[in-house]
XYZ file of C-alpha atoms in Angstrom:
180
model
C -8.593 -13.441 8.034
C -7.203 -15.199 11.230
C -9.448 -15.188 14.411
C -7.602 -16.537 17.478
C -9.368 -19.371 19.258
C -10.814 -18.916 22.908
C -8.315 -19.921 25.550
C -8.733 -23.412 26.954
C -11.456 -23.577 29.610
C -9.176 -24.827 32.363
C -6.046 -23.017 31.523
C -4.099 -20.993 33.987
C -4.645 -17.345 34.709
C -2.078 -15.963 32.407
C -3.208 -17.998 29.455
C -6.717 -16.963 30.095
C -5.924 -13.271 30.430
C -3.670 -13.253 27.173
C -5.833 -15.487 25.348
C -8.994 -13.403 25.900
C -7.218 -10.250 24.984
C -5.592 -11.747 21.737
C -9.266 -13.025 20.814
C -10.571 -9.542 21.221
C -7.697 -8.057 19.374
C -8.207 -10.435 16.362
C -11.730 -9.345 16.023
C -10.555 -5.763 15.184
C -9.336 -6.722 11.718
C -12.306 -8.879 11.214
C -14.811 -6.038 11.749
C -12.831 -3.938 9.167
C -12.771 -6.739 6.506
C -13.615 -5.572 2.996
C -14.189 -1.815 4.212
C -13.571 0.781 1.672
C -11.611 3.882 2.568
C -14.506 6.214 2.368
C -16.479 4.173 4.844
C -13.506 3.631 7.045
C -13.281 7.378 7.662
C -16.930 8.144 7.507
C -18.295 9.993 10.552
C -21.781 8.860 11.455
C -22.103 10.411 14.949
C -22.443 14.240 14.984
C -21.471 14.495 18.614
C -18.498 12.113 18.181
C -16.981 13.017 14.781
C -13.757 11.285 15.334
C -15.446 7.892 16.189
C -15.036 6.295 12.843
C -13.875 2.860 12.048
C -10.344 4.137 11.246
C -10.387 6.463 14.291
C -11.237 3.647 16.624
C -8.529 1.347 15.195
C -5.919 4.128 15.773
C -7.398 4.786 19.423
C -6.862 1.010 20.198
C -3.322 1.051 18.829
C -2.327 3.915 20.908
C -4.175 2.454 23.980
C -1.919 -0.591 23.582
C 1.245 1.636 23.308
C 0.241 3.732 26.203
C -0.745 0.825 28.600
C 2.288 -1.527 27.820
C 5.067 0.705 26.707
C 4.646 4.028 28.514
C 2.848 2.952 31.613
C 3.977 -0.643 32.321
C 7.498 -0.630 30.993
C 8.009 3.166 31.614
C 9.456 3.744 28.211
C 9.744 7.543 27.905
C 7.606 9.281 25.279
C 10.014 10.874 22.903
C 7.330 12.709 20.947
C 6.147 9.676 18.966
C 2.821 9.653 20.469
C -0.084 12.089 18.997
C -0.757 13.797 22.391
C 0.349 17.175 23.533
C -0.299 18.735 26.838
C -2.611 21.348 25.343
C -3.894 19.203 22.414
C -7.333 17.635 21.833
C -7.674 14.552 24.247
C -8.746 12.261 21.284
C -6.138 13.420 18.778
C -5.158 9.882 18.128
C -8.531 9.321 16.371
C -7.890 12.128 13.843
C -6.523 9.894 11.099
C -8.528 10.983 8.030
C -5.342 10.906 5.957
C -4.182 7.335 7.010
C -5.299 4.337 5.114
C -7.246 1.737 7.039
C -4.840 -1.036 5.981
C -1.947 1.095 7.470
C -3.908 1.423 10.752
C -4.682 -2.179 11.005
C -0.976 -3.083 10.316
C 0.144 -0.635 12.880
C -2.381 -2.033 15.557
C -1.305 -5.481 14.745
C 2.393 -4.561 15.208
C 1.652 -2.768 18.369
C -0.266 -5.803 19.800
C 2.686 -8.010 18.935
C 5.039 -5.461 20.697
C 2.681 -5.482 23.799
C 2.806 -9.264 23.868
C 6.650 -9.307 23.637
C 6.852 -6.540 26.483
C 4.950 -8.828 28.933
C 6.313 -12.202 27.894
C 8.683 -12.593 30.607
C 6.808 -10.425 33.366
C 4.899 -11.742 36.159
C 1.132 -10.856 36.458
C 2.320 -9.141 39.730
C 4.706 -6.693 37.980
C 3.644 -3.151 38.272
C 3.782 -0.097 36.180
C 7.259 1.672 35.979
C 5.834 4.839 34.196
C 4.143 7.988 35.205
C 1.401 6.347 37.478
C 4.410 4.369 39.413
C 5.737 8.057 40.160
C 2.362 9.078 41.418
C 1.977 5.997 43.626
C -0.824 4.485 41.741
C 0.945 1.791 39.886
C -1.346 -1.079 38.359
C -0.292 -4.659 38.099
C 0.134 -6.420 34.783
C -2.913 -8.510 35.792
C -4.995 -5.203 36.190
C -3.651 -3.922 32.916
C -4.653 -7.072 30.955
C -8.204 -7.088 32.591
C -8.524 -3.449 31.494
C -7.286 -3.992 28.067
C -9.641 -6.769 27.578
C -12.480 -4.646 28.636
C -11.114 -1.498 26.542
C -10.803 -3.558 23.386
C -14.190 -5.336 23.756
C -15.893 -1.927 24.462
C -14.526 -0.452 21.257
C -15.395 -3.691 19.289
C -18.912 -3.010 20.306
C -18.578 0.604 18.686
C -16.986 -0.994 15.590
C -20.011 -3.399 15.376
C -22.388 -0.612 15.540
C -20.563 1.759 13.091
C -20.116 -1.005 10.546
C -23.702 -1.996 10.694
C -24.772 1.491 10.152
C -22.200 1.861 7.335
C -23.299 -1.142 5.173
C -25.548 -3.382 7.170
C -22.640 -5.935 7.746
C -22.417 -7.571 11.154
C -19.057 -9.140 12.102
C -20.642 -12.629 12.783
C -21.940 -12.737 9.215
C -18.232 -13.107 8.135
C -17.278 -15.860 10.596
C -16.932 -19.283 9.232
C -18.671 -22.210 11.171
C -15.402 -23.237 12.858
C -14.498 -19.829 14.252
C -15.758 -18.686 17.701
C -18.655 -16.498 18.230
């Protein structure tokens, strides 16, 4: 398991934003380490049956795609997303038949694609997708801040679900030289 280090304390804004996002992203795989398929797909919250370890990983993957590809770059959705106009709003979390290892690999690949998408963009670059058309375009700076928040919030959900599943906490699995 590779956990990214925190960004340097005095680094520039871009390094801070991408560094903190990459750190949060690296914790997703850590929280799923040694998780069996049954537990990965086990629903523990009666009012939120799609909120499983696997469902949250899938949700994070599609959030990466939505914010960086669809919204920021304005890449048209050609039907590859799980969403439909009249479908369930959280359909991306319905992944009972997808192995957790595949979901984690897809998440990692999407994060790498997100990083590649923003590599040459200014933090002041604005969305080119649907929100730009509506006159509500966000800057890359905003998107990075939002994705740090979004990823960290769902990491908290992963922490709670994992602890309810098997008593494991993610910090139990950190080596002394890894950041807490």
